[in-house]
PDB file of C-alpha atoms in Angstrom:
ATOM      1  CA  MET A   1       0.002 -10.314 -11.213  1.00 94.00           C
ATOM      2  CA  ARG A   2       0.990  -7.172  -9.333  1.00 97.00           C
ATOM      3  CA  THR A   3      -1.704  -4.503  -9.028  1.00 98.00           C
ATOM      4  CA  LEU A   4      -1.294  -0.957  -7.703  1.00 98.00           C
ATOM      5  CA  VAL A   5      -4.539   0.572  -6.429  1.00 98.00           C
ATOM      6  CA  LEU A   6      -4.511   4.355  -6.067  1.00 98.00           C
ATOM      7  CA  GLY A   7      -7.134   6.696  -4.675  1.00 96.00           C
ATOM      8  CA  GLY A   8      -7.851   9.545  -2.333  1.00 92.00           C
ATOM      9  CA  ILE A   9      -8.965   9.418   1.273  1.00 87.00           C
ATOM     10  CA  ARG A  10     -12.251   7.511   1.592  1.00 88.00           C
ATOM     11  CA  SER A  11     -12.264   6.805  -2.143  1.00 93.00           C
ATOM     12  CA  GLY A  12     -12.973   3.093  -1.622  1.00 95.00           C
ATOM     13  CA  LYS A  13      -9.475   2.008  -2.686  1.00 96.00           C
ATOM     14  CA  SER A  14      -8.923  -0.400   0.220  1.00 95.00           C
ATOM     15  CA  GLN A  15     -12.285  -2.065  -0.173  1.00 94.00           C
ATOM     16  CA  TRP A  16     -11.760  -2.408  -3.941  1.00 97.00           C
ATOM     17  CA  ALA A  17      -8.292  -3.927  -3.307  1.00 97.00           C
ATOM     18  CA  GLU A  18      -9.710  -6.386  -0.755  1.00 96.00           C
ATOM     19  CA  THR A  19     -12.335  -7.529  -3.242  1.00 96.00           C
ATOM     20  CA  ALA A  20      -9.727  -7.874  -6.002  1.00 96.00           C
ATOM     21  CA  ILE A  21      -7.339 -10.006  -3.923  1.00 96.00           C
ATOM     22  CA  ALA A  22     -10.229 -12.130  -2.599  1.00 94.00           C
ATOM     23  CA  ARG A  23     -11.378 -12.783  -6.162  1.00 95.00           C
ATOM     24  CA  THR A  24      -7.834 -13.807  -7.113  1.00 93.00           C
ATOM     25  CA  ALA A  25      -7.204 -16.000  -4.066  1.00 92.00           C
ATOM     26  CA  GLY A  26     -10.647 -17.561  -3.725  1.00 88.00           C
ATOM     27  CA  GLU A  27     -10.682 -19.631  -0.541  1.00 87.00           C
ATOM     28  CA  ALA A  28      -6.870 -19.760  -0.357  1.00 89.00           C
ATOM     29  CA  PRO A  29      -5.078 -17.825   2.360  1.00 90.00           C
ATOM     30  CA  VAL A  30      -4.318 -14.134   1.881  1.00 94.00           C
ATOM     31  CA  ARG A  31      -1.577 -12.301   3.739  1.00 95.00           C
ATOM     32  CA  TYR A  32      -2.646  -8.754   4.652  1.00 94.00           C
ATOM     33  CA  LEU A  33       0.302  -6.450   5.368  1.00 95.00           C
ATOM     34  CA  ALA A  34      -1.082  -3.572   7.451  1.00 93.00           C
ATOM     35  CA  THR A  35       1.347  -0.642   7.603  1.00 93.00           C
ATOM     36  CA  GLY A  36      -0.592   1.889   9.644  1.00 74.00           C
ATOM     37  CA  PRO A  37      -0.420   2.527  13.373  1.00 63.00           C
ATOM     38  CA  GLY A  38      -2.905   0.734  15.595  1.00 62.00           C
ATOM     39  CA  GLY A  39      -4.789   3.834  16.696  1.00 60.00           C
ATOM     40  CA  ASP A  40      -3.832   3.871  20.349  1.00 69.00           C
ATOM     41  CA  GLY A  41      -5.081   7.127  21.851  1.00 76.00           C
ATOM     42  CA  ASP A  42      -6.920   8.233  18.716  1.00 70.00           C
ATOM     43  CA  PRO A  43     -10.507   6.924  18.708  1.00 71.00           C
ATOM     44  CA  ALA A  44     -11.265   8.120  15.168  1.00 72.00           C
ATOM     45  CA  TRP A  45      -8.186   6.347  13.790  1.00 62.00           C
ATOM     46  CA  ALA A  46      -9.013   3.240  15.834  1.00 67.00           C
ATOM     47  CA  ASP A  47     -12.475   3.232  14.191  1.00 73.00           C
ATOM     48  CA  ARG A  48     -10.862   3.323  10.725  1.00 70.00           C
ATOM     49  CA  VAL A  49      -8.558   0.443  11.611  1.00 65.00           C
ATOM     50  CA  SER A  50     -11.480  -1.525  13.024  1.00 70.00           C
ATOM     51  CA  ALA A  51     -13.533  -1.014   9.845  1.00 72.00           C
ATOM     52  CA  HIS A  52     -10.689  -2.530   7.831  1.00 66.00           C
ATOM     53  CA  GLN A  53     -10.305  -5.434  10.239  1.00 72.00           C
ATOM     54  CA  VAL A  54     -13.966  -6.469  10.253  1.00 72.00           C
ATOM     55  CA  ARG A  55     -14.034  -6.650   6.444  1.00 73.00           C
ATOM     56  CA  ARG A  56     -11.242  -9.244   6.323  1.00 75.00           C
ATOM     57  CA  PRO A  57     -12.251 -12.891   6.027  1.00 77.00           C
ATOM     58  CA  ALA A  58     -11.233 -15.094   8.954  1.00 81.00           C
ATOM     59  CA  HIS A  59      -8.809 -17.135   6.813  1.00 84.00           C
ATOM     60  CA  TRP A  60      -6.702 -14.059   5.983  1.00 90.00           C
ATOM     61  CA  HIS A  61      -3.508 -13.625   7.975  1.00 90.00           C
ATOM     62  CA  THR A  62      -2.771 -10.039   9.082  1.00 89.00           C
ATOM     63  CA  VAL A  63       0.813  -8.928   9.605  1.00 91.00           C
ATOM     64  CA  GLU A  64       1.255  -5.470  11.094  1.00 90.00           C
ATOM     65  CA  THR A  65       4.571  -4.207   9.766  1.00 93.00           C
ATOM     66  CA  CYS A  66       6.312  -1.219   8.307  1.00 93.00           C
ATOM     67  CA  ASP A  67       8.975  -3.485   6.793  1.00 95.00           C
ATOM     68  CA  VAL A  68       7.060  -4.166   3.600  1.00 96.00           C
ATOM     69  CA  PRO A  69      10.164  -5.114   1.556  1.00 96.00           C
ATOM     70  CA  GLY A  70      11.257  -7.547   4.269  1.00 94.00           C
ATOM     71  CA  ALA A  71       7.803  -9.100   4.469  1.00 93.00           C
ATOM     72  CA  LEU A  72       7.574  -9.444   0.679  1.00 94.00           C
ATOM     73  CA  ASN A  73      11.065 -10.929   0.449  1.00 90.00           C
ATOM     74  CA  SER A  74      10.677 -13.394   3.296  1.00 83.00           C
ATOM     75  CA  GLY A  75       7.070 -14.526   3.158  1.00 64.00           C
ATOM     76  CA  ALA A  76       7.814 -15.657   6.709  1.00 53.00           C
ATOM     77  CA  GLY A  77       5.472 -18.405   7.817  1.00 56.00           C
ATOM     78  CA  GLU A  78       3.452 -18.249   4.609  1.00 63.00           C
ATOM     79  CA  ILE A  79       2.640 -20.930   2.078  1.00 68.00           C
ATOM     80  CA  PRO A  80       4.677 -20.264  -1.087  1.00 69.00           C
ATOM     81  CA  GLY A  81       2.559 -18.359  -3.580  1.00 82.00           C
ATOM     82  CA  THR A  82       0.328 -16.754  -0.931  1.00 92.00           C
ATOM     83  CA  ALA A  83      -1.614 -13.816  -2.348  1.00 95.00           C
ATOM     84  CA  THR A  84      -0.659 -10.629  -0.510  1.00 96.00           C
ATOM     85  CA  LEU A  85      -2.347  -7.267   0.039  1.00 97.00           C
ATOM     86  CA  VAL A  86      -0.368  -4.258   1.281  1.00 97.00           C
ATOM     87  CA  ASP A  87      -2.500  -1.511   2.836  1.00 95.00           C
ATOM     88  CA  ASP A  88      -0.995   0.972   2.481  1.00 94.00           C
ATOM     89  CA  VAL A  89       2.133   2.380   0.866  1.00 98.00           C
ATOM     90  CA  GLY A  90       1.495   5.770   2.489  1.00 96.00           C
ATOM     91  CA  GLY A  91       1.791   4.155   5.927  1.00 95.00           C
ATOM     92  CA  TRP A  92       5.068   2.531   4.863  1.00 97.00           C
ATOM     93  CA  LEU A  93       6.367   5.869   3.571  1.00 97.00           C
ATOM     94  CA  THR A  94       5.391   7.719   6.757  1.00 95.00           C
ATOM     95  CA  ALA A  95       7.170   5.149   8.934  1.00 95.00           C
ATOM     96  CA  THR A  96      10.217   5.203   6.649  1.00 97.00           C
ATOM     97  CA  MET A  97      10.406   8.994   6.711  1.00 96.00           C
ATOM     98  CA  ASP A  98      10.014   8.954  10.519  1.00 95.00           C
ATOM     99  CA  ARG A  99      12.768   6.351  10.908  1.00 95.00           C
ATOM    100  CA  LEU A 100      15.214   8.233   8.669  1.00 96.00           C
ATOM    101  CA  GLY A 101      14.345  11.765   9.775  1.00 95.00           C
ATOM    102  CA  ALA A 102      13.429  12.488   6.169  1.00 96.00           C
ATOM    103  CA  TRP A 103      10.750  15.101   6.894  1.00 95.00           C
ATOM    104  CA  THR A 104      13.334  17.836   6.467  1.00 90.00           C
ATOM    105  CA  GLY A 105      15.310  16.360   3.597  1.00 89.00           C
ATOM    106  CA  ALA A 106      17.181  13.168   4.526  1.00 94.00           C
ATOM    107  CA  PRO A 107      17.191  10.898   1.458  1.00 96.00           C
ATOM    108  CA  ILE A 108      14.971   7.835   1.195  1.00 97.00           C
ATOM    109  CA  ASP A 109      16.072   6.710  -2.267  1.00 97.00           C
ATOM    110  CA  ARG A 110      17.703   3.501  -1.038  1.00 98.00           C
ATOM    111  CA  GLU A 111      14.566   2.430   0.863  1.00 98.00           C
ATOM    112  CA  VAL A 112      12.384   3.168  -2.173  1.00 98.00           C
ATOM    113  CA  ASP A 113      14.752   1.124  -4.352  1.00 98.00           C
ATOM    114  CA  VAL A 114      14.486  -1.806  -1.923  1.00 98.00           C
ATOM    115  CA  LEU A 115      10.670  -1.598  -1.911  1.00 98.00           C
ATOM    116  CA  VAL A 116      10.425  -1.440  -5.701  1.00 98.00           C
ATOM    117  CA  GLN A 117      12.853  -4.371  -6.073  1.00 98.00           C
ATOM    118  CA  ALA A 118      10.827  -6.456  -3.590  1.00 96.00           C
ATOM    119  CA  VAL A 119       7.592  -5.719  -5.448  1.00 97.00           C
ATOM    120  CA  ASP A 120       9.199  -6.467  -8.809  1.00 97.00           C
ATOM    121  CA  ALA A 121      10.557  -9.804  -7.557  1.00 95.00           C
ATOM    122  CA  PHE A 122       7.320 -10.914  -5.850  1.00 95.00           C
ATOM    123  CA  THR A 123       5.839 -13.838  -7.772  1.00 93.00           C
ATOM    124  CA  ALA A 124       2.504 -14.460  -6.019  1.00 94.00           C
ATOM    125  CA  PRO A 125      -0.555 -12.285  -6.607  1.00 96.00           C
ATOM    126  CA  LEU A 126       0.074  -8.885  -5.031  1.00 97.00           C
ATOM    127  CA  VAL A 127      -2.180  -5.861  -4.525  1.00 98.00           C
ATOM    128  CA  LEU A 128      -0.691  -2.619  -3.210  1.00 98.00           C
ATOM    129  CA  VAL A 129      -2.902   0.203  -1.941  1.00 98.00           C
ATOM    130  CA  SER A 130      -1.522   3.740  -2.034  1.00 98.00           C
ATOM    131  CA  PRO A 131      -2.912   7.252  -1.666  1.00 96.00           C
ATOM    132  CA  GLU A 132      -2.895   9.233  -4.885  1.00 95.00           C
ATOM    133  CA  VAL A 133      -1.280  12.647  -4.627  1.00 91.00           C
ATOM    134  CA  GLY A 134      -1.696  15.851  -6.553  1.00 79.00           C
ATOM    135  CA  LEU A 135      -5.478  15.980  -6.666  1.00 80.00           C
ATOM    136  CA  THR A 136      -5.779  18.781  -4.138  1.00 77.00           C
ATOM    137  CA  VAL A 137      -3.918  21.863  -2.940  1.00 81.00           C
ATOM    138  CA  VAL A 138      -0.154  21.779  -2.484  1.00 85.00           C
ATOM    139  CA  PRO A 139       0.495  21.091   1.224  1.00 88.00           C
ATOM    140  CA  ALA A 140       1.231  24.215   3.250  1.00 90.00           C
ATOM    141  CA  THR A 141       4.149  22.760   5.204  1.00 92.00           C
ATOM    142  CA  GLU A 142       7.598  21.605   4.139  1.00 91.00           C
ATOM    143  CA  ALA A 143       6.954  18.164   5.629  1.00 93.00           C
ATOM    144  CA  GLY A 144       3.615  17.887   3.813  1.00 92.00           C
ATOM    145  CA  ARG A 145       5.191  18.854   0.486  1.00 93.00           C
ATOM    146  CA  ARG A 146       8.040  16.409   1.051  1.00 95.00           C
ATOM    147  CA  PHE A 147       5.577  13.579   1.760  1.00 95.00           C
ATOM    148  CA  ALA A 148       3.497  14.393  -1.335  1.00 95.00           C
ATOM    149  CA  ASP A 149       6.597  14.606  -3.522  1.00 95.00           C
ATOM    150  CA  GLU A 150       8.056  11.361  -2.206  1.00 96.00           C
ATOM    151  CA  LEU A 151       4.729   9.521  -2.440  1.00 97.00           C
ATOM    152  CA  GLY A 152       4.292  10.684  -6.023  1.00 97.00           C
ATOM    153  CA  THR A 153       7.720   9.284  -6.865  1.00 97.00           C
ATOM    154  CA  VAL A 154       7.045   6.006  -5.042  1.00 98.00           C
ATOM    155  CA  ASN A 155       3.700   5.603  -6.833  1.00 98.00           C
ATOM    156  CA  GLN A 156       5.326   6.203 -10.231  1.00 98.00           C
ATOM    157  CA  ARG A 157       8.084   3.690  -9.518  1.00 98.00           C
ATOM    158  CA  LEU A 158       5.619   1.070  -8.277  1.00 98.00           C
ATOM    159  CA  ALA A 159       3.333   1.632 -11.276  1.00 98.00           C
ATOM    160  CA  ALA A 160       6.287   0.929 -13.559  1.00 98.00           C
ATOM    161  CA  VAL A 161       6.808  -2.567 -12.069  1.00 98.00           C
ATOM    162  CA  CYS A 162       3.138  -3.443 -11.573  1.00 98.00           C
ATOM    163  CA  ASP A 163       1.170  -5.238 -14.257  1.00 98.00           C
ATOM    164  CA  ARG A 164      -1.989  -3.310 -13.527  1.00 98.00           C
ATOM    165  CA  VAL A 165      -2.778   0.121 -12.066  1.00 98.00           C
ATOM    166  CA  VAL A 166      -6.281   1.098 -10.950  1.00 98.00           C
ATOM    167  CA  LEU A 167      -7.427   4.510  -9.724  1.00 98.00           C
ATOM    168  CA  VAL A 168     -10.487   4.358  -7.455  1.00 97.00           C
ATOM    169  CA  VAL A 169     -12.688   7.465  -7.427  1.00 96.00           C
ATOM    170  CA  ALA A 170     -15.935   7.541  -5.437  1.00 95.00           C
ATOM    171  CA  GLY A 171     -15.757   3.750  -5.156  1.00 95.00           C
ATOM    172  CA  GLN A 172     -15.470   3.326  -8.917  1.00 97.00           C
ATOM    173  CA  PRO A 173     -12.354   1.754 -10.428  1.00 98.00           C
ATOM    174  CA  LEU A 174     -10.719   3.407 -13.411  1.00 98.00           C
ATOM    175  CA  THR A 175      -8.098   1.303 -15.175  1.00 98.00           C
ATOM    176  CA  VAL A 176      -4.905   3.257 -15.708  1.00 97.00           C
ATOM    177  CA  LYS A 177      -2.682   0.380 -16.864  1.00 98.00           C
ATOM    178  CA  GLU A 178      -3.588  -3.101 -18.065  1.00 97.00           C
ATOM    179  CA  PRO A 179      -1.278  -6.120 -18.290  1.00 92.00           C
ATOM    180  CA  SER A 180       0.625  -6.139 -21.563  1.00 81.00           C
TER     181      SER A 180
END
């Protein structure tokens, strides 16, 4: 089953996703794909990263990568069928937009297609965490609007290939889509 977990900043989406994948995997290994930067030079960000790290069970394997499609397609070094958690799609999108110079309009359609195809083809349990957009003011900058627009599109495309979609608000999960 593929699950997309959406929510705002500090909504509890990551913690809900970690609990969901742990429940699915039990004592089996979980691969945690961390897409965000490590926090070098930013103590507040480093604290956020640390909070995520200390919640992970010791038997989970963390892979820090912005190549989410590559990691999903290869499963490098993993036992076939390893449950996987991606936290988060916003980090992947930021790195992709940085790499392509997309903040001022370069297209990212091909990269989004590759991500969606990798998610759709993934056969082990998969939980994707992504920020929800559109619940606040429209960003004041061109780059901010571009990110929000692209993330909204990515979330819609991922929701279409996921079996389940959950929106986490104030730590409470709201089911948006159930398996059919």
